[in-house]
Short mmCIF file of C-alpha atoms in Angstrom, two decimals:
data_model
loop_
_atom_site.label_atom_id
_atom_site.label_comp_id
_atom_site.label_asym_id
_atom_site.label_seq_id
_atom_site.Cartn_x
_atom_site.Cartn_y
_atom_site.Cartn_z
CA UNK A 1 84.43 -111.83 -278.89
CA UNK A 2 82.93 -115.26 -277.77
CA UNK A 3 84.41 -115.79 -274.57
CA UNK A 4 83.43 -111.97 -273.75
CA UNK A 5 81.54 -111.88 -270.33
CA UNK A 6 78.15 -110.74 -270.73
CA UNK A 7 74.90 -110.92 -268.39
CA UNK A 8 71.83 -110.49 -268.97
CA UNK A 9 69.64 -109.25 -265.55
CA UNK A 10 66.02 -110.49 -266.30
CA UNK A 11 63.48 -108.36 -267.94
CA UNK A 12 60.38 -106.60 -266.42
CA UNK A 13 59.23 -108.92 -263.31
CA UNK A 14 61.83 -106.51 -261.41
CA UNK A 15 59.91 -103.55 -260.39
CA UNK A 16 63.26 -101.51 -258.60
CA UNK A 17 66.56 -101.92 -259.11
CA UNK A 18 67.74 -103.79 -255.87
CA UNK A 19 68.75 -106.77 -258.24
CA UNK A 20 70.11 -105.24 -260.77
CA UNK A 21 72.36 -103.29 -258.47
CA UNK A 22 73.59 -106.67 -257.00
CA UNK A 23 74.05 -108.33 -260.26
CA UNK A 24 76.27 -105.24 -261.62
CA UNK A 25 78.26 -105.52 -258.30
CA UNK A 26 79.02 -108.59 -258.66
CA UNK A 27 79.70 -108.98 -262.33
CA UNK A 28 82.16 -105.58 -261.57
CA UNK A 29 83.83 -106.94 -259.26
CA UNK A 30 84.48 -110.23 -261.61
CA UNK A 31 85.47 -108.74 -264.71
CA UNK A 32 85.91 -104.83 -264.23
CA UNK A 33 87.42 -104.47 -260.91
CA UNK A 34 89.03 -101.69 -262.37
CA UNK A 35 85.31 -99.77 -262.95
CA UNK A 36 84.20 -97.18 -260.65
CA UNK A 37 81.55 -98.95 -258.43
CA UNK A 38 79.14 -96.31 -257.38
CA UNK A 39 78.79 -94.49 -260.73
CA UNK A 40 78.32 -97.50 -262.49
CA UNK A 41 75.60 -98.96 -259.97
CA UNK A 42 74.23 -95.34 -259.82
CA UNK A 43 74.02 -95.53 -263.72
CA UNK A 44 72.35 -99.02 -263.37
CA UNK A 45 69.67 -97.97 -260.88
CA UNK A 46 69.11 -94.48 -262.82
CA UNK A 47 68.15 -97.05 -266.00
CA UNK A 48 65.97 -99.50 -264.31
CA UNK A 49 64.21 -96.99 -262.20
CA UNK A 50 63.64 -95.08 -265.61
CA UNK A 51 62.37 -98.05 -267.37
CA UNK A 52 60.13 -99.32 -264.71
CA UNK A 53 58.66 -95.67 -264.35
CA UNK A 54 58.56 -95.32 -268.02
CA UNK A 55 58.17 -98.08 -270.01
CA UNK A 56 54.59 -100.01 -270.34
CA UNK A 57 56.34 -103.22 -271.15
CA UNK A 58 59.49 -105.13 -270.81
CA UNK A 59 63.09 -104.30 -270.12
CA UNK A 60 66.35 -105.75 -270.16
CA UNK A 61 69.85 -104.97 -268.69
CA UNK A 62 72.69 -106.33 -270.11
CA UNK A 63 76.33 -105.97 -268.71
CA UNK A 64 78.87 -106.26 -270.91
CA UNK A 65 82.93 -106.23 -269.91
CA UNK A 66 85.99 -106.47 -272.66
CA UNK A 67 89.51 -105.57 -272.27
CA UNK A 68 89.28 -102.17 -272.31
CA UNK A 69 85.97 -101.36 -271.97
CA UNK A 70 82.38 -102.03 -269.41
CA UNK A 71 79.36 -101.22 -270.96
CA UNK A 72 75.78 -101.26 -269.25
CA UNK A 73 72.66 -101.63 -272.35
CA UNK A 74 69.00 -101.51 -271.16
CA UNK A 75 66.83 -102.25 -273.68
CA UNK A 76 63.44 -101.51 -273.63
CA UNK A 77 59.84 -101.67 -274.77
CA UNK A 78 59.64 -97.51 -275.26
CA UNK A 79 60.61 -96.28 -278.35
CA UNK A 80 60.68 -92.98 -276.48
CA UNK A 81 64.32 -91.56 -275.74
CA UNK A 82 65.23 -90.20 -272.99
CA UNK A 83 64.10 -86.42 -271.68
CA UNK A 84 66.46 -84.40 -269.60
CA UNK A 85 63.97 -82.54 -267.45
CA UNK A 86 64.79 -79.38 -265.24
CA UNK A 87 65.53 -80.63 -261.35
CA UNK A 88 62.37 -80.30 -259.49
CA UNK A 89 64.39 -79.75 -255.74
CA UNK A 90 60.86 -80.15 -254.22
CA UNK A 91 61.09 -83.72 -254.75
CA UNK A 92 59.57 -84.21 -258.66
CA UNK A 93 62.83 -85.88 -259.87
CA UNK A 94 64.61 -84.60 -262.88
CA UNK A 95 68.37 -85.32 -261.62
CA UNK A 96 68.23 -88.97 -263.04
CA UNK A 97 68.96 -88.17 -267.05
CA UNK A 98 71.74 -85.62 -266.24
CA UNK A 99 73.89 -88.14 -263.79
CA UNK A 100 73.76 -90.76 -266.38
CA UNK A 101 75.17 -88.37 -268.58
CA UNK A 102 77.82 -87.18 -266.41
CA UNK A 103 78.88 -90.45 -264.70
CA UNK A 104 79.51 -92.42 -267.85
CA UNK A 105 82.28 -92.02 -270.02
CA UNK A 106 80.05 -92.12 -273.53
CA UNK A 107 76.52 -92.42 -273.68
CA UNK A 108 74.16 -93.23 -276.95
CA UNK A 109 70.52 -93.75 -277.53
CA UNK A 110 69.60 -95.74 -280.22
CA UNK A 111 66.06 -97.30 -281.55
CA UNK A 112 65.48 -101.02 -281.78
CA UNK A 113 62.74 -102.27 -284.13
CA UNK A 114 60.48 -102.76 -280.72
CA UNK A 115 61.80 -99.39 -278.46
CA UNK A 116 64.88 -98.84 -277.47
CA UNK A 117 68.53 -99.20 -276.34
CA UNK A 118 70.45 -96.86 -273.54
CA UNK A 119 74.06 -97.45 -273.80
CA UNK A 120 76.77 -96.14 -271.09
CA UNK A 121 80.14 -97.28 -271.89
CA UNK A 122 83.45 -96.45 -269.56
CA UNK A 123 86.77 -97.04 -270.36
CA UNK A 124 89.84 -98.79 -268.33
CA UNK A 125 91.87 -95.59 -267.19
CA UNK A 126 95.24 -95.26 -268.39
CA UNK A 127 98.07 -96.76 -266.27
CA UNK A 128 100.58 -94.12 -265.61
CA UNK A 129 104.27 -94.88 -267.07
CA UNK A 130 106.72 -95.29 -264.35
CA UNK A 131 108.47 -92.21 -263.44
CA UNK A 132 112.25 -92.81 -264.45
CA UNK A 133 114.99 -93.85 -261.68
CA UNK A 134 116.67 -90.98 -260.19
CA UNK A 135 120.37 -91.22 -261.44
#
């Protein structure tokens, strides 16, 4: 697992997720071309935007690719998990939670001894067998 790619997007000065975004394209596009761009970046911006809104102190995103899997980490200062709220259509938010839930393949929330860690992880899809020569 040494040589795994792995970046780190730099904690709290960020206050949207603009770079963030453009690091996970990037870093896709390197080692997980196979990844589905927008839900992942979605996912990404979902996270930081939650964190900034959220969280009174730091925050970190880390990107992490292996052979069969991507998985996107923010850690931060909250030891507060998640809420999914109700959708407020009059523009109060509440869609955020429920994408990340449905966009990544497995998500977890887990405590760290100073707040927290999101984890979305997506597998590589399965490559079709080829379909046998006609005889």
């Amino acid at each position: 697992m040494s040589n795994e790619p792995h970046v780190v997007v730099v904690d709290s000065p960020y206050r949207d997720s603009a770079a963030a975004r453009a690091t996970a394209a990037a870093f896709l596009q390197q080692h997980c071309p196979w990844a589905d761009l927008d839900a992942v970046l979605l996912v990404v911006s979902e996270l930081v935007a939650n964190a900034v809104r959220h969280t009174p102190g730091w925050w970190r995103l880390h990107l992490i690719a292996e052979d069969e899997t991507l998985t996107v980490e923010m850690d931060d200062s909250s030891p507060e998990p998640p809420v999914a709220r109700a959708p407020d259509f009059s523009g109060g938010g509440g869609f955020g939670w429920h994408m990340v839930l449905r966009l990544a393949g497995h998500v977890e929330v887990r405590p760290l001894p100073e707040g927290k860690r999101v984890q979305a992880v997506w597998r590589r899809p399965a490559v079709p067998a080829p379909a046998p020569a006609p005889v």
